[in-house]
XYZ file of N, CA and C in Angstrom:
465
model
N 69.133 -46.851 -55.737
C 70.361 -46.584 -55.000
C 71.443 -47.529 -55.500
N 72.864 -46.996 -55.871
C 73.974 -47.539 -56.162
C 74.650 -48.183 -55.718
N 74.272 -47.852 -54.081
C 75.250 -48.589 -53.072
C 75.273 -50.178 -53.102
N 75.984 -50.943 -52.470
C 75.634 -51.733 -52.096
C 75.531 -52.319 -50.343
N 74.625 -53.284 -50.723
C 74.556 -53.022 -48.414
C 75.369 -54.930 -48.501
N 76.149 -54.187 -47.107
C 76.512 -55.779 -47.042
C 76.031 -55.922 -45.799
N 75.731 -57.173 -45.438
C 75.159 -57.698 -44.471
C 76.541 -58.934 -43.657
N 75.940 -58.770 -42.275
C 76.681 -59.802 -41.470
C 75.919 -60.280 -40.197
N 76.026 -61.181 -39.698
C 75.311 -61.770 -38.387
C 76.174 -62.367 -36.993
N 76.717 -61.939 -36.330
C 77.156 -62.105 -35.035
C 76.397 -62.652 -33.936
N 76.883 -63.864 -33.712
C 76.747 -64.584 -32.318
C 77.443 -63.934 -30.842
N 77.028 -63.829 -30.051
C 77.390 -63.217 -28.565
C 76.753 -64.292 -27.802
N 77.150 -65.114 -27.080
C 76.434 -65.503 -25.695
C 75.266 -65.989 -26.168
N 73.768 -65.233 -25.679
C 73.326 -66.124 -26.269
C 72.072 -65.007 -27.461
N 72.448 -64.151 -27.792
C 72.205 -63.266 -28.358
C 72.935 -63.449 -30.430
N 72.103 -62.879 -31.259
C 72.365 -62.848 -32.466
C 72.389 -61.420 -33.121
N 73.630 -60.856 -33.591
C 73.473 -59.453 -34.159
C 73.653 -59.293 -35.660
N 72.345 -58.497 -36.287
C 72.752 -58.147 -37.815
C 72.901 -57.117 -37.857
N 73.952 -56.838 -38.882
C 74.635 -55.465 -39.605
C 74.214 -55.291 -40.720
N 73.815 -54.243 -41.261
C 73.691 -54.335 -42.284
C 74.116 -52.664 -42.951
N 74.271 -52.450 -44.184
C 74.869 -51.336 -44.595
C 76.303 -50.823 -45.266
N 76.830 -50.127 -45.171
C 78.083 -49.366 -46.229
C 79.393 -50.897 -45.776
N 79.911 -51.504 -46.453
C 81.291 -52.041 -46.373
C 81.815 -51.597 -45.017
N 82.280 -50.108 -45.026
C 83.158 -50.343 -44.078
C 82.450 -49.908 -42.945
N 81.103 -49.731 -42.920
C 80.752 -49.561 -41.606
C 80.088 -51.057 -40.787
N 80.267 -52.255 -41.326
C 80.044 -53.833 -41.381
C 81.407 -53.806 -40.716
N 82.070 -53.817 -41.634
C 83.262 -54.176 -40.841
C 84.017 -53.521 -40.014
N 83.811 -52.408 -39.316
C 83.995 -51.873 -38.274
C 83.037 -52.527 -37.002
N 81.699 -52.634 -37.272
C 81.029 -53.110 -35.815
C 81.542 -54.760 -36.092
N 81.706 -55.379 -36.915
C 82.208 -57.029 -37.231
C 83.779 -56.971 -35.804
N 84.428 -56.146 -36.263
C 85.516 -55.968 -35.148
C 85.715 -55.374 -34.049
N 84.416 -54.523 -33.747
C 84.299 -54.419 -32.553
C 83.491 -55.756 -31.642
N 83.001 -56.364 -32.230
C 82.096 -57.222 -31.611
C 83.254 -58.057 -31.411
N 83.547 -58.498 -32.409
C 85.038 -59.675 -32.798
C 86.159 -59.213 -31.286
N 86.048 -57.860 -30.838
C 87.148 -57.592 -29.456
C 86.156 -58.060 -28.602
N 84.946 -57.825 -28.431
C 84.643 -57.910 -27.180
C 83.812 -59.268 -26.972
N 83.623 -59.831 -28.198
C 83.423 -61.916 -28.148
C 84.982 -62.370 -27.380
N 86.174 -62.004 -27.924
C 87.748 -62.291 -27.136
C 87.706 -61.728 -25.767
N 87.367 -60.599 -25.478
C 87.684 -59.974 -24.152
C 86.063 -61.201 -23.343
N 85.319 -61.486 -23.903
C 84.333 -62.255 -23.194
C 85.082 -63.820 -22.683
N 85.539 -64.532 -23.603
C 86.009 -65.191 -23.778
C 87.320 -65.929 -22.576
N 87.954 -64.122 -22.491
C 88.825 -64.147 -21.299
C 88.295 -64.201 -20.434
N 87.453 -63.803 -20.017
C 86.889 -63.543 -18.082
C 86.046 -62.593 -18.770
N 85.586 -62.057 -17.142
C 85.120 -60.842 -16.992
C 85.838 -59.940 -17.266
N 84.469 -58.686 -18.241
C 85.090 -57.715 -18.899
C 85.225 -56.818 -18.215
N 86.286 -55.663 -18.608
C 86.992 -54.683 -17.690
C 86.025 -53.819 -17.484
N 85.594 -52.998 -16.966
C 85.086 -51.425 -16.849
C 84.949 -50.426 -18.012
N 83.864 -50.620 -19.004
C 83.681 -49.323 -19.757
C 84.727 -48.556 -20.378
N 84.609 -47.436 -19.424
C 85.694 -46.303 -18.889
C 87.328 -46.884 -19.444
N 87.344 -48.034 -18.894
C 88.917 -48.070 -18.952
C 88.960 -48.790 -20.232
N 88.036 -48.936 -21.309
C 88.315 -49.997 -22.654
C 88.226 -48.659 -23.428
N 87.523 -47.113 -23.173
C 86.790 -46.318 -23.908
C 88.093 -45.606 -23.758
N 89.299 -45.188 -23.056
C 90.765 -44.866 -23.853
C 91.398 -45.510 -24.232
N 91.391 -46.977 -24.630
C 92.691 -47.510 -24.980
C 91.864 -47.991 -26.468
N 90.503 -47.861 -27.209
C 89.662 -47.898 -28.181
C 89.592 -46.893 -28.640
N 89.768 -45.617 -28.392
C 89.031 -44.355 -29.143
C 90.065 -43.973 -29.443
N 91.462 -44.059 -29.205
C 92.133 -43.227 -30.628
C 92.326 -44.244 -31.729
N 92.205 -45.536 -31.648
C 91.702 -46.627 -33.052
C 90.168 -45.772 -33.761
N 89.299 -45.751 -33.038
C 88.079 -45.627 -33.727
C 88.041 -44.325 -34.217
N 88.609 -43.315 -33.657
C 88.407 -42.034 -33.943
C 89.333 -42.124 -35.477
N 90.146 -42.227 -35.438
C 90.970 -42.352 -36.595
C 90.142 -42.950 -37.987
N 89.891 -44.264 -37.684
C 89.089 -45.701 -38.408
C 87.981 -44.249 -38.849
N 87.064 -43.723 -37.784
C 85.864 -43.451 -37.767
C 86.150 -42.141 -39.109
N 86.970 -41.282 -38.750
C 87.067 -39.961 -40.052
C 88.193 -40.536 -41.579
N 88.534 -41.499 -41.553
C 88.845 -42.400 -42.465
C 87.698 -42.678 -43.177
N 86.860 -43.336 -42.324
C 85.729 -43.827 -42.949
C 84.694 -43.010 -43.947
N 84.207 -42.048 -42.631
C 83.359 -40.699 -43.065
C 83.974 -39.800 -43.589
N 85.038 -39.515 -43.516
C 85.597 -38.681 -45.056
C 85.038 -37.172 -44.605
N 85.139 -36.497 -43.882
C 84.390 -35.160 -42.878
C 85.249 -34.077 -44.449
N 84.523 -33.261 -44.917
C 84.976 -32.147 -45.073
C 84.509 -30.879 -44.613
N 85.598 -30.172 -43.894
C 85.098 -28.944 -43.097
C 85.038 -29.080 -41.954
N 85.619 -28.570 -40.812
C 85.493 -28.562 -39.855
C 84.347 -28.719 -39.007
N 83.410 -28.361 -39.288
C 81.735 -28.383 -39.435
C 81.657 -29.891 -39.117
N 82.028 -30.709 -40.386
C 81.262 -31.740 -40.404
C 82.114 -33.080 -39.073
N 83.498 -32.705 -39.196
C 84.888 -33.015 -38.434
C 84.334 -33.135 -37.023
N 83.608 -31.940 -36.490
C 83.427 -31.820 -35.098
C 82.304 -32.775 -35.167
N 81.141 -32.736 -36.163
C 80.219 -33.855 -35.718
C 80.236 -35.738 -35.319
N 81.663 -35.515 -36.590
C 81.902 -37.004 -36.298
C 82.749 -37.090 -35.375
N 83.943 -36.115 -34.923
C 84.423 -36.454 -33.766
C 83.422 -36.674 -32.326
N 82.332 -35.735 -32.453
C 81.880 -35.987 -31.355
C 80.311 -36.787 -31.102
N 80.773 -37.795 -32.613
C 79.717 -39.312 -32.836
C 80.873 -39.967 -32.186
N 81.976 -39.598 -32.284
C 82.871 -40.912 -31.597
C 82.845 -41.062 -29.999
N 82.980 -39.520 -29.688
C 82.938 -39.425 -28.052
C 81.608 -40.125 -27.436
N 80.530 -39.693 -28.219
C 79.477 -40.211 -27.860
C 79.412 -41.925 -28.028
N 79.703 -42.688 -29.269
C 79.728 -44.356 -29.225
C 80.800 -44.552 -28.062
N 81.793 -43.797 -27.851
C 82.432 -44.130 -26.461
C 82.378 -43.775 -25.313
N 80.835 -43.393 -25.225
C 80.261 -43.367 -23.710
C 80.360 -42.013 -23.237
N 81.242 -41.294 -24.130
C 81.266 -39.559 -23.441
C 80.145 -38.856 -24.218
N 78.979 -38.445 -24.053
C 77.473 -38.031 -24.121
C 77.531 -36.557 -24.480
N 78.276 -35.706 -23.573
C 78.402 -34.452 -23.218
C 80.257 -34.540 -23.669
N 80.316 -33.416 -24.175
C 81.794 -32.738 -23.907
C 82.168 -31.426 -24.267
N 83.731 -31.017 -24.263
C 84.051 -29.624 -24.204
C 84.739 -29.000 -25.178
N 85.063 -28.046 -26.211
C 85.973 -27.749 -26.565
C 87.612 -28.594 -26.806
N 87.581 -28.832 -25.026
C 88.786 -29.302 -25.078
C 89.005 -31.218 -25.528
N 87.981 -31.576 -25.357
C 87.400 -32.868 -25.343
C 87.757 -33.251 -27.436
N 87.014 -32.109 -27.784
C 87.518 -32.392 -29.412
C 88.890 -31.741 -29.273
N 89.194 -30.585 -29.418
C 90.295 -30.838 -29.360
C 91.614 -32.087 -29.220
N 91.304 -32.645 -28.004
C 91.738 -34.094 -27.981
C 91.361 -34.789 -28.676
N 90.087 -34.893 -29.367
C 89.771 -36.327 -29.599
C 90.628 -35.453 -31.555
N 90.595 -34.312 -32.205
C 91.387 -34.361 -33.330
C 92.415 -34.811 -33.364
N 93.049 -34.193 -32.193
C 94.597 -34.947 -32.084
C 95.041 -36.971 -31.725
N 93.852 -37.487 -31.192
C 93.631 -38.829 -30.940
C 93.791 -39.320 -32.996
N 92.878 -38.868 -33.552
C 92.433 -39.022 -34.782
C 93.860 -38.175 -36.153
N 94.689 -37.694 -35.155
C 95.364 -37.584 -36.266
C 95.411 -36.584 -37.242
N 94.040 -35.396 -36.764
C 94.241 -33.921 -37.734
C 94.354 -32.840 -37.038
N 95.114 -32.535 -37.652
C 95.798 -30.769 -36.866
C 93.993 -30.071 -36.531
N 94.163 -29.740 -35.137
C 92.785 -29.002 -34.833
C 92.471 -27.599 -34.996
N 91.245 -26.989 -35.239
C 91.184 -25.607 -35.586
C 92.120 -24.833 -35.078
N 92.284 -23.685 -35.445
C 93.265 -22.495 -34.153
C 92.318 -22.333 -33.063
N 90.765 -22.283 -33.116
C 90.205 -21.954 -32.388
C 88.705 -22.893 -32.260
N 89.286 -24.227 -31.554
C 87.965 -24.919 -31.870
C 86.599 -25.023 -30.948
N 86.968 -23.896 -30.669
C 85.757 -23.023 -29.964
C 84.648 -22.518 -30.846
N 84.974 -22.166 -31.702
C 84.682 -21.637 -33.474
C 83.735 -22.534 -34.013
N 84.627 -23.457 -34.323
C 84.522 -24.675 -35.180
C 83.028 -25.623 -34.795
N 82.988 -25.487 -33.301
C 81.862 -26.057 -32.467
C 80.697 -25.441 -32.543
N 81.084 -23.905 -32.430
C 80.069 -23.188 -32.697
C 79.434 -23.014 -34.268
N 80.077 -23.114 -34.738
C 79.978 -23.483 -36.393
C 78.836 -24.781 -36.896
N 79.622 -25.443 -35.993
C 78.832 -26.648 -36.412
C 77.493 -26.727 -35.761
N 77.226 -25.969 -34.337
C 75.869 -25.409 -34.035
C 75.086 -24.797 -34.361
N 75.487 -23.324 -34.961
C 74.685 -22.235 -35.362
C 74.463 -22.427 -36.736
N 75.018 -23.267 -37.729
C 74.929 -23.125 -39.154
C 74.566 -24.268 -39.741
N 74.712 -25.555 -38.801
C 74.934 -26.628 -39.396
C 73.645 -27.828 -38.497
N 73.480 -27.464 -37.215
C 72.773 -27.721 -36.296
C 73.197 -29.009 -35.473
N 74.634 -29.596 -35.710
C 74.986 -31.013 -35.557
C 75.240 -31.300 -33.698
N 75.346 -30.294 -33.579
C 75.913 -30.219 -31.821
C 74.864 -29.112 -31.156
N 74.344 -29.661 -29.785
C 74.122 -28.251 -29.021
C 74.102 -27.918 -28.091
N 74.610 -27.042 -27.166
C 74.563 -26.952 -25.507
C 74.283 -27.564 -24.997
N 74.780 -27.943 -23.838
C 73.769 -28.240 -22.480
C 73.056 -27.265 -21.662
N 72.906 -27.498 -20.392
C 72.496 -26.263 -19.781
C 74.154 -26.157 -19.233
N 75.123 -26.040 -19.073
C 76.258 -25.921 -18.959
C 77.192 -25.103 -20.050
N 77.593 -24.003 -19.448
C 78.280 -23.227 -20.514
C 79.683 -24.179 -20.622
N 79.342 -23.973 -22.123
C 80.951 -24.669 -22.998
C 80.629 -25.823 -23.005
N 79.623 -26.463 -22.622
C 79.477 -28.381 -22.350
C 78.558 -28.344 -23.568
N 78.705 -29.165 -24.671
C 77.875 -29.630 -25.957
C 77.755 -31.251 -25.747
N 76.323 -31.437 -26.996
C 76.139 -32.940 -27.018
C 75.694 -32.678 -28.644
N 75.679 -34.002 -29.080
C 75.388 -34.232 -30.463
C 74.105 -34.057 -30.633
N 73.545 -33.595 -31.335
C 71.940 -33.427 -31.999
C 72.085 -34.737 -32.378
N 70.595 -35.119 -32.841
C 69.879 -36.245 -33.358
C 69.980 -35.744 -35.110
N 69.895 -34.862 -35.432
C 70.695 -34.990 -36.795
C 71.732 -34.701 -36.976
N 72.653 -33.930 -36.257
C 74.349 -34.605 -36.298
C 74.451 -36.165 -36.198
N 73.725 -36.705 -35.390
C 73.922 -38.365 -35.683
C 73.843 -38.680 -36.753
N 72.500 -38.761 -36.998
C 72.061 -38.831 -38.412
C 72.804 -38.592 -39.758
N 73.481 -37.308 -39.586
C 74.394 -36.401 -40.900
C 75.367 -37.933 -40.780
N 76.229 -37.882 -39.855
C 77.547 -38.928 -39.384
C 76.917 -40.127 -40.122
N 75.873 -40.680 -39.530
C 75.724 -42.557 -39.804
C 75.045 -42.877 -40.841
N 74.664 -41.962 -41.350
C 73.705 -42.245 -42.828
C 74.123 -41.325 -44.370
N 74.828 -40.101 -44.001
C 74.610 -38.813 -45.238
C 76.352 -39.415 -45.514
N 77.450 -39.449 -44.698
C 79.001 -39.478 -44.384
C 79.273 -41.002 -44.280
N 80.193 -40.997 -45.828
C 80.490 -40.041 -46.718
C 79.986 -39.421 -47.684
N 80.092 -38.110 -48.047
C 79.330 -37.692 -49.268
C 79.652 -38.131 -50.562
N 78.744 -38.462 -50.999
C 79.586 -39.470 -52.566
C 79.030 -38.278 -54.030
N 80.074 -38.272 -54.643
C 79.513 -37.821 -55.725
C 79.777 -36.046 -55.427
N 79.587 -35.277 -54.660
C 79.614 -34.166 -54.066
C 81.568 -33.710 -54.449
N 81.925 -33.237 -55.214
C 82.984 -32.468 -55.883
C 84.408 -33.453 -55.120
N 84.027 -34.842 -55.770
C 84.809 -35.455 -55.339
C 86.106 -35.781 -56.333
């Protein structure tokens, strides 16, 4: 393998974290940790919920920067690796929708489609028992944190 892995080690409290892997995916968890060692630092930390909108249109952006999505297909999986690292598990249509526009790319005409696309062909997302409510497959994760970006592939 060509790559190279970089490694890093983070102190928390009284806890030690290693990273290891692609450049910029080091230095993405290096600065998330790096906010929330400062937000520790201050006091007690805020509520989840209320750090997971004023973070996710940074990460969502950072995050398809990073992974390099081609195709809508692959777009919806990492958008909705982001919803999921930010605590939203389950979501809707309208949920990506938002989260493209958080991130900065014009969204399908119909990303109703696009979801389903990425279900029936691709396997990255799949129902709940709730009509219109999706969650990420375990290899949509997978595709997102290990395959993305595709290197070499008609670049």
């Amino acid at each position: 393998m060509a790559d190279t892995t970089f490694k890093a080690e983070i102190e928390l409290a009284d806890r030690k974290i290693r990273i290891e892997g692609p450049k910029a995916f080091v230095e993405q968890m290096v600065a998330k940790y790096a906010t929330a060692k400062e937000l520790q630092d201050e006091g007690p930390m805020s509520p989840p919920a209320d750090r997971a909108d004023t973070s996710s249109a940074i990460s969502e952006r950072e995050l398809v920067a990073t992974k390099r999505p081609r195709g809508h297909h692959e777009m919806v999986a990492v958008l909705a690796f982001a919803l999921t690292q930010a605590g939203k598990a389950e979501f809707t249509d309208e949920d990506i929708r938002r989260a493209y526009i958080r991130a900065g790319i014009r969204p399908p005409k119909v990303v109703a489609q696009a979801i389903r696309d990425a279900k029936n062909h691709f396997e990255y997302v799949e129902p709940t028992g709730t009509r219109g409510v999706y969650r990420l497959t375990d290899h949509g994760d997978s595709v997102v944190r290990f395959d993305l970006p595709r290197e070499g592939v008609g670049t």
